[in-house]
PDB file of N, CA and C in Angstrom:
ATOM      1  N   UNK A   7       0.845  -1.179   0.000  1.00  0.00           N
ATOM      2  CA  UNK A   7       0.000   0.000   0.000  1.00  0.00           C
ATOM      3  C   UNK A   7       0.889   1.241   0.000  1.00  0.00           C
ATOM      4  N   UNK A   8       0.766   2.197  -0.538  1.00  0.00           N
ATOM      5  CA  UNK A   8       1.341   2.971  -0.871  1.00  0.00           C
ATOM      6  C   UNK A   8       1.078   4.285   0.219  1.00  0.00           C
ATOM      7  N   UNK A   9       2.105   5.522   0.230  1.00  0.00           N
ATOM      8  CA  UNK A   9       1.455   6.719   1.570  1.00  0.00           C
ATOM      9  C   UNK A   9       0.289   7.266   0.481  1.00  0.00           C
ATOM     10  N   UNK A  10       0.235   7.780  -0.277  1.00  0.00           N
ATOM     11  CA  UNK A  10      -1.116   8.180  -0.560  1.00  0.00           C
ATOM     12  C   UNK A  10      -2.454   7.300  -1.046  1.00  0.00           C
ATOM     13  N   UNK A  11      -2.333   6.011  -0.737  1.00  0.00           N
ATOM     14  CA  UNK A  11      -3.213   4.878  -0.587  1.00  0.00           C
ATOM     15  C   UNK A  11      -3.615   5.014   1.482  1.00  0.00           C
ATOM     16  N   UNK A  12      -2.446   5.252   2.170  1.00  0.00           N
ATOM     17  CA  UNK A  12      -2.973   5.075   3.327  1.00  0.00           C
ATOM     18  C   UNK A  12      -3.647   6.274   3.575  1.00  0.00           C
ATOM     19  N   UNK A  13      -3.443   7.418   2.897  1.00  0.00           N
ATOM     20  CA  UNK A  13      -3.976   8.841   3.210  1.00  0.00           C
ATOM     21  C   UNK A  13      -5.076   9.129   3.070  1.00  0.00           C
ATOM     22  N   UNK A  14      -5.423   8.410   1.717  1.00  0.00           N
ATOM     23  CA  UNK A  14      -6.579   8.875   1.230  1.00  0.00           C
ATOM     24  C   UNK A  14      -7.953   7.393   2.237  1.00  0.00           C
ATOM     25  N   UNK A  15      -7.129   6.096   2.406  1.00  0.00           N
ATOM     26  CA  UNK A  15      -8.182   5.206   3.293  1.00  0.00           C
ATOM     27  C   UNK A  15      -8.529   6.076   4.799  1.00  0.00           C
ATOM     28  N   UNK A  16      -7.766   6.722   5.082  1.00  0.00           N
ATOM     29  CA  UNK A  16      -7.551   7.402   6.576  1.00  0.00           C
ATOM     30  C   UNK A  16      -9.100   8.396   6.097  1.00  0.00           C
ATOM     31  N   UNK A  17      -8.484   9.397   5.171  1.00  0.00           N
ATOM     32  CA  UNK A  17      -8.917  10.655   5.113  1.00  0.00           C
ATOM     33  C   UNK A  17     -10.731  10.181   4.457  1.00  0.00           C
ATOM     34  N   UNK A  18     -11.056   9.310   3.642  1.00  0.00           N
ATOM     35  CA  UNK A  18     -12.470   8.912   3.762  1.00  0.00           C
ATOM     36  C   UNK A  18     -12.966   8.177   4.671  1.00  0.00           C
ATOM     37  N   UNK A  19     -12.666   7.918   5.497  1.00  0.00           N
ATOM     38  CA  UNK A  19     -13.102   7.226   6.907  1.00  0.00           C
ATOM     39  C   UNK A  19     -12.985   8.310   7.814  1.00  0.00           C
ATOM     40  N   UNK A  20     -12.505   9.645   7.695  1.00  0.00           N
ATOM     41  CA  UNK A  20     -12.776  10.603   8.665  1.00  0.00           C
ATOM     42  C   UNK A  20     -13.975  11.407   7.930  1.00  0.00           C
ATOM     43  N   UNK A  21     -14.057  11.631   6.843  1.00  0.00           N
ATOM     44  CA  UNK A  21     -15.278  12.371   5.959  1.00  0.00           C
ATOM     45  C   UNK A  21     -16.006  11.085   6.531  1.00  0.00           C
ATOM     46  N   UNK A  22     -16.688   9.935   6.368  1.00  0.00           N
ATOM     47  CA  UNK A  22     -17.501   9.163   6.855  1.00  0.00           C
ATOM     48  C   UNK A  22     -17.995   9.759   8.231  1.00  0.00           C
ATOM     49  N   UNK A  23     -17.017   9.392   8.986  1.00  0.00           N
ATOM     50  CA  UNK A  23     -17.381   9.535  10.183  1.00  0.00           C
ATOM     51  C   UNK A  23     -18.393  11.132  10.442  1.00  0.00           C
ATOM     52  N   UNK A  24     -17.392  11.956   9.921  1.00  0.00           N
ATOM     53  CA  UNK A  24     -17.775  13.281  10.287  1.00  0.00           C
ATOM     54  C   UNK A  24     -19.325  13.750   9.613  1.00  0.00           C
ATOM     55  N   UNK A  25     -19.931  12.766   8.508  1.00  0.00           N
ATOM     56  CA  UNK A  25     -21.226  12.871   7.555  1.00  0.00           C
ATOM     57  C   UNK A  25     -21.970  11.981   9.050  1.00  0.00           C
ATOM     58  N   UNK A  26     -21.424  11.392   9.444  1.00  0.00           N
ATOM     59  CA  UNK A  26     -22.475  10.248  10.620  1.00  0.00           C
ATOM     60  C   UNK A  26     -22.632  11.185  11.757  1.00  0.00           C
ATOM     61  N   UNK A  27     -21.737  11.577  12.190  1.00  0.00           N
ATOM     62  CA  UNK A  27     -22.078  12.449  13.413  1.00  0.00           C
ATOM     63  C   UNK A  27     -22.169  13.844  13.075  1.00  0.00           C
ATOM     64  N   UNK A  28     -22.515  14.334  11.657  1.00  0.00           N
ATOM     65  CA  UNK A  28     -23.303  15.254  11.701  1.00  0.00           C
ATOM     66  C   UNK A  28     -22.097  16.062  11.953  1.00  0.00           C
ATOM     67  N   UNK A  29     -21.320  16.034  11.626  1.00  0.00           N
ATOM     68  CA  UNK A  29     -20.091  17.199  11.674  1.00  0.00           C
ATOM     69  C   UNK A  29     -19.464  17.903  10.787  1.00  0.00           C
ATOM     70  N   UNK A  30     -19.497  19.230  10.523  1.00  0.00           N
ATOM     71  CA  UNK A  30     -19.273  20.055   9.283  1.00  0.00           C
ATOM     72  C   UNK A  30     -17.573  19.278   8.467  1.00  0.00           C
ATOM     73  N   UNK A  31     -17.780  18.614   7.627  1.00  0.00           N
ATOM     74  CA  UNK A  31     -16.459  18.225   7.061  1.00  0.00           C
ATOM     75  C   UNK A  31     -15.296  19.199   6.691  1.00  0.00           C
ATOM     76  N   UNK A  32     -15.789  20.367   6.336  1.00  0.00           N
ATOM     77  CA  UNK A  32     -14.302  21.512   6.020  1.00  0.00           C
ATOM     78  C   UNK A  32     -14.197  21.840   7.552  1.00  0.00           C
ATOM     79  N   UNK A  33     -14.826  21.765   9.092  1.00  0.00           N
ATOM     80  CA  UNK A  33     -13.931  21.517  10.376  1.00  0.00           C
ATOM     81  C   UNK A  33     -13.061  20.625  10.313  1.00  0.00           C
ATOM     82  N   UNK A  34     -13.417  18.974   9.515  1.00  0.00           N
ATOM     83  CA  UNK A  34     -12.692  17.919  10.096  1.00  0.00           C
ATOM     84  C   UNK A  34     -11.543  18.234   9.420  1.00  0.00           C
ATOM     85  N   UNK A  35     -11.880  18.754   7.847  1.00  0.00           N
ATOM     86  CA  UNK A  35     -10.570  19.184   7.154  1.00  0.00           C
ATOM     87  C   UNK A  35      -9.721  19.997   7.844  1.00  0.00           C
ATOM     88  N   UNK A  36     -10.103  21.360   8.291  1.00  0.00           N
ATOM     89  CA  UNK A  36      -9.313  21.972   8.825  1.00  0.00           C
ATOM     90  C   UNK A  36      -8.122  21.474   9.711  1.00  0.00           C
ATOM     91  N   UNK A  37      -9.304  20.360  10.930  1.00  0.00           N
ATOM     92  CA  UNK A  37      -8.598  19.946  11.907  1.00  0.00           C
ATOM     93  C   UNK A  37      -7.319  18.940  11.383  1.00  0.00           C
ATOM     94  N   UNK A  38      -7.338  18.412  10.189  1.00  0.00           N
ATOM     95  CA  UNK A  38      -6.532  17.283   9.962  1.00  0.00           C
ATOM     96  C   UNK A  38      -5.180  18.393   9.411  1.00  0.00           C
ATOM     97  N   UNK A  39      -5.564  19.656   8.533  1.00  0.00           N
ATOM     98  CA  UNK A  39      -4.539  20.222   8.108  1.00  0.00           C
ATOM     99  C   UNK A  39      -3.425  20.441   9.125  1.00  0.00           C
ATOM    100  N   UNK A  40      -4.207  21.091  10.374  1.00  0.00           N
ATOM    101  CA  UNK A  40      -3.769  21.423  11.947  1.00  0.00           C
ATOM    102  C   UNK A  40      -2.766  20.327  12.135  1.00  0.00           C
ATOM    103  N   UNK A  41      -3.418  18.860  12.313  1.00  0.00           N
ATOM    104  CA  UNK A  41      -2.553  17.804  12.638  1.00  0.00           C
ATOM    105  C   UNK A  41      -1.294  17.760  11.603  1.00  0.00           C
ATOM    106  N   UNK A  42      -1.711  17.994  10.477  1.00  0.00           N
ATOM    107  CA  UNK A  42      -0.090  17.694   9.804  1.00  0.00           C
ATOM    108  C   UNK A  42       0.338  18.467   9.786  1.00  0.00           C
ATOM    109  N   UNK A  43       0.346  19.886   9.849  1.00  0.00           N
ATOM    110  CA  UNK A  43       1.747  20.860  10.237  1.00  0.00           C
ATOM    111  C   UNK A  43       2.272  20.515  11.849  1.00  0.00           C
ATOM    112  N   UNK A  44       1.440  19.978  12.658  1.00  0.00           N
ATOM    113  CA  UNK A  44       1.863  20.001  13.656  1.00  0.00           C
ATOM    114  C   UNK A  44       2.998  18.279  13.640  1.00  0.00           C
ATOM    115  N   UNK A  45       2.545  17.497  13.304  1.00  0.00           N
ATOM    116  CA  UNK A  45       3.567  16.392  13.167  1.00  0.00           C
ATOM    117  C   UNK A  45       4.601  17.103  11.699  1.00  0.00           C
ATOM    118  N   UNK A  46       4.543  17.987  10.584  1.00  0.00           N
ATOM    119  CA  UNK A  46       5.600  18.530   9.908  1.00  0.00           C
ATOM    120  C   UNK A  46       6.522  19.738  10.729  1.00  0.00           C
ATOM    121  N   UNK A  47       5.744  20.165  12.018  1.00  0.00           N
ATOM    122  CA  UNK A  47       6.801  20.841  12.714  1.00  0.00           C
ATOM    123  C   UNK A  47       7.549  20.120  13.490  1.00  0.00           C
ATOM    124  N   UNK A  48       7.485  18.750  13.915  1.00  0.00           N
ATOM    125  CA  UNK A  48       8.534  18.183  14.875  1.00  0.00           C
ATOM    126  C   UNK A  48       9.625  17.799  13.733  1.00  0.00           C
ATOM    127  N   UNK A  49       9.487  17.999  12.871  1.00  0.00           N
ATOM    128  CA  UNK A  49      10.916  17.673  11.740  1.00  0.00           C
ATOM    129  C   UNK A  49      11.248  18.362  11.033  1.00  0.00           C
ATOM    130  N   UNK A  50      10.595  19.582  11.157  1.00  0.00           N
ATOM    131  CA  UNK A  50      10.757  20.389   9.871  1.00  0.00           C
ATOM    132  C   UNK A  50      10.870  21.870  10.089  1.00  0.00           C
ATOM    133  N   UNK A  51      11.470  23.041   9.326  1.00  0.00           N
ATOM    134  CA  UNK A  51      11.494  23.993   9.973  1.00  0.00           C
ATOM    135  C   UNK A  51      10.472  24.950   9.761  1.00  0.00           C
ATOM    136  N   UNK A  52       9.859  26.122  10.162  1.00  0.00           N
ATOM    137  CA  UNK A  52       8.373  26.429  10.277  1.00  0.00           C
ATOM    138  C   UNK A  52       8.498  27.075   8.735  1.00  0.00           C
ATOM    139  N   UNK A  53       9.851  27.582   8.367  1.00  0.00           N
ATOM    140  CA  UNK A  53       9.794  27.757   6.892  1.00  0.00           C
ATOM    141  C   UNK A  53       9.805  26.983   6.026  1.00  0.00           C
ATOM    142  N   UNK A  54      10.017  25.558   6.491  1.00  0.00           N
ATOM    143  CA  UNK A  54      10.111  24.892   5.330  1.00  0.00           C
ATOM    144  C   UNK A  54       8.497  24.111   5.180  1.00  0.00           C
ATOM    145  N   UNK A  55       7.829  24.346   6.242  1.00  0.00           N
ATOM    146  CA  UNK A  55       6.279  23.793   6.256  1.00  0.00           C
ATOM    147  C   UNK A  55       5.597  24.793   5.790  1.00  0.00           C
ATOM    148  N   UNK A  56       5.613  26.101   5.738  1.00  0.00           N
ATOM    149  CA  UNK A  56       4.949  27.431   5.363  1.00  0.00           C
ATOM    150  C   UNK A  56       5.418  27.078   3.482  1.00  0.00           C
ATOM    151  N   UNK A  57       6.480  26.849   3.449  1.00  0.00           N
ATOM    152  CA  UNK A  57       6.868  26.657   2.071  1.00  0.00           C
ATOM    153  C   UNK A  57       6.113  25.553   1.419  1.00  0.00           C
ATOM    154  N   UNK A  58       5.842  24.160   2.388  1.00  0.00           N
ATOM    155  CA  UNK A  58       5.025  23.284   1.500  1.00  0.00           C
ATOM    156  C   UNK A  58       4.103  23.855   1.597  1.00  0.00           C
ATOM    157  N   UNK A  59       3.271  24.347   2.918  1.00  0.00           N
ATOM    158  CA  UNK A  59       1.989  24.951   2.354  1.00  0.00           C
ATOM    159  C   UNK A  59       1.400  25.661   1.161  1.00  0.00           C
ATOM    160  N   UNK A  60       2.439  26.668   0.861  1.00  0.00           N
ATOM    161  CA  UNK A  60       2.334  27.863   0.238  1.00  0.00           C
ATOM    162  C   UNK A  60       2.563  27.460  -1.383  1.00  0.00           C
ATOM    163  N   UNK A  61       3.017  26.189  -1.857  1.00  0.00           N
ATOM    164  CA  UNK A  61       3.466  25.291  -2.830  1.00  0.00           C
ATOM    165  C   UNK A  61       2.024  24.526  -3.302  1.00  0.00           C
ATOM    166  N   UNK A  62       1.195  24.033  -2.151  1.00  0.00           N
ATOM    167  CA  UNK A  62       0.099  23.236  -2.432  1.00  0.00           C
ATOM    168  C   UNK A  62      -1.042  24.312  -2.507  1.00  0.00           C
ATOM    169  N   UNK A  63      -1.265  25.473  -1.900  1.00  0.00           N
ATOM    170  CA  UNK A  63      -2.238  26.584  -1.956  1.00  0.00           C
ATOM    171  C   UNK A  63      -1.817  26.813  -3.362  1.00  0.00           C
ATOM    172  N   UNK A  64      -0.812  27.122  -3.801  1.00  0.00           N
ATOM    173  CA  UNK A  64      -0.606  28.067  -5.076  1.00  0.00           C
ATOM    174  C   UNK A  64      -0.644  27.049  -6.298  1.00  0.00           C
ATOM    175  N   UNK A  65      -0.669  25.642  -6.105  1.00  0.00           N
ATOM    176  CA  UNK A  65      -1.084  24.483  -7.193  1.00  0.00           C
ATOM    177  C   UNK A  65      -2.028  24.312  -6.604  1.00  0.00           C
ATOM    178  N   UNK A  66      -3.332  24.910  -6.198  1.00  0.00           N
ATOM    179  CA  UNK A  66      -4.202  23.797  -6.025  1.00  0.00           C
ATOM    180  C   UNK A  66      -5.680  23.659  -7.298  1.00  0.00           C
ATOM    181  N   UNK A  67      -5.471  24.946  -8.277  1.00  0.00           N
ATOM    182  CA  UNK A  67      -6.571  24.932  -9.024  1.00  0.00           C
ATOM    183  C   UNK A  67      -6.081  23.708 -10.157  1.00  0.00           C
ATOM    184  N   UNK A  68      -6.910  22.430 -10.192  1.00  0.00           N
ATOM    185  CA  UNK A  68      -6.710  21.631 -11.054  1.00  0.00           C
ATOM    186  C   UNK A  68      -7.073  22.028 -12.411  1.00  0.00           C
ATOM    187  N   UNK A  69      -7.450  23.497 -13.051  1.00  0.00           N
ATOM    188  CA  UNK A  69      -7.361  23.466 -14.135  1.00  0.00           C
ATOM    189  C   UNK A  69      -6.308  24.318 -14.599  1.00  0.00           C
ATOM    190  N   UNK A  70      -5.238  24.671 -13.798  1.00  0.00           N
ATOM    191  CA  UNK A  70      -4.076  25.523 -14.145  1.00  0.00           C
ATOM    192  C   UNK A  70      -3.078  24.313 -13.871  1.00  0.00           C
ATOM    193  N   UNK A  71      -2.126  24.517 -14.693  1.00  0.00           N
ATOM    194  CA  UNK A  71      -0.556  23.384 -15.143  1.00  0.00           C
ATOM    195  C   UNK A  71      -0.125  24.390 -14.177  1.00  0.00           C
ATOM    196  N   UNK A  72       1.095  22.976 -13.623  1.00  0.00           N
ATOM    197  CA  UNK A  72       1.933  23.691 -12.810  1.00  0.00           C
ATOM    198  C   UNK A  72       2.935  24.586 -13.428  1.00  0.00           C
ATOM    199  N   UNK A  73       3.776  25.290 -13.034  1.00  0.00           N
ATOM    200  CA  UNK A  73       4.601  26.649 -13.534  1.00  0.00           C
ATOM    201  C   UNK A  73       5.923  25.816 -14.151  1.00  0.00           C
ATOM    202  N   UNK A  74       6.236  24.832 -13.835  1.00  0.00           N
ATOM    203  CA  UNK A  74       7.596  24.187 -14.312  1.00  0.00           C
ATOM    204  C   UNK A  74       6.431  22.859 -15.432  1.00  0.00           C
ATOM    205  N   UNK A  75       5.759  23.093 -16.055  1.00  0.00           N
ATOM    206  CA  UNK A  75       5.278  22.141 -16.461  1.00  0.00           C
ATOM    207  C   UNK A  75       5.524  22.670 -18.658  1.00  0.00           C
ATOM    208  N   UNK A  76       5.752  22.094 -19.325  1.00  0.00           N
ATOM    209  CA  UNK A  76       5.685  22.303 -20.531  1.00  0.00           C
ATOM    210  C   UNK A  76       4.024  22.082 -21.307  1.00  0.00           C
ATOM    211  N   UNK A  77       3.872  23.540 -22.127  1.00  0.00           N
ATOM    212  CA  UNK A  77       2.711  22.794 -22.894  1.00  0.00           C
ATOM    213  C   UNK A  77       2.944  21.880 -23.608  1.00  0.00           C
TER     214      UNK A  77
END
């Protein structure tokens, strides 16, 4: 199984959960973002997690190519 095979089994079993108990899912999202900067700050430096952030915010419209990408 692969990490984004375990991510994505994790991450629809928390959307599940959060549709069952009636819990706004962009909270649970939020809360999970929370959790991974906070396990990317015990290894990482707060610039270099602001940097992945700021990498995945600025790719995130799937109908724009990334900037190093060739037409």
């Amino acid at each position: 199984m692969s990490a984004s095979e375990i991510a994505q089994s994790h991450f629809s079993a928390a959307m599940a959960a959060a549709q069952a108990a009636g819990v706004d899912q962009d909270s649970v999202c939020r809360s999970l973002v929370n959790l991974v900067v906070s396990k990317y700050l015990e290894t990482r430096t707060a610039a270099d997690v602001q940097s992945e952030l700021r990498f995945v915010a600025d790719n995130c419209d799937p109908d724009t190519d990334f900037a190093f990408m060739r037409p």
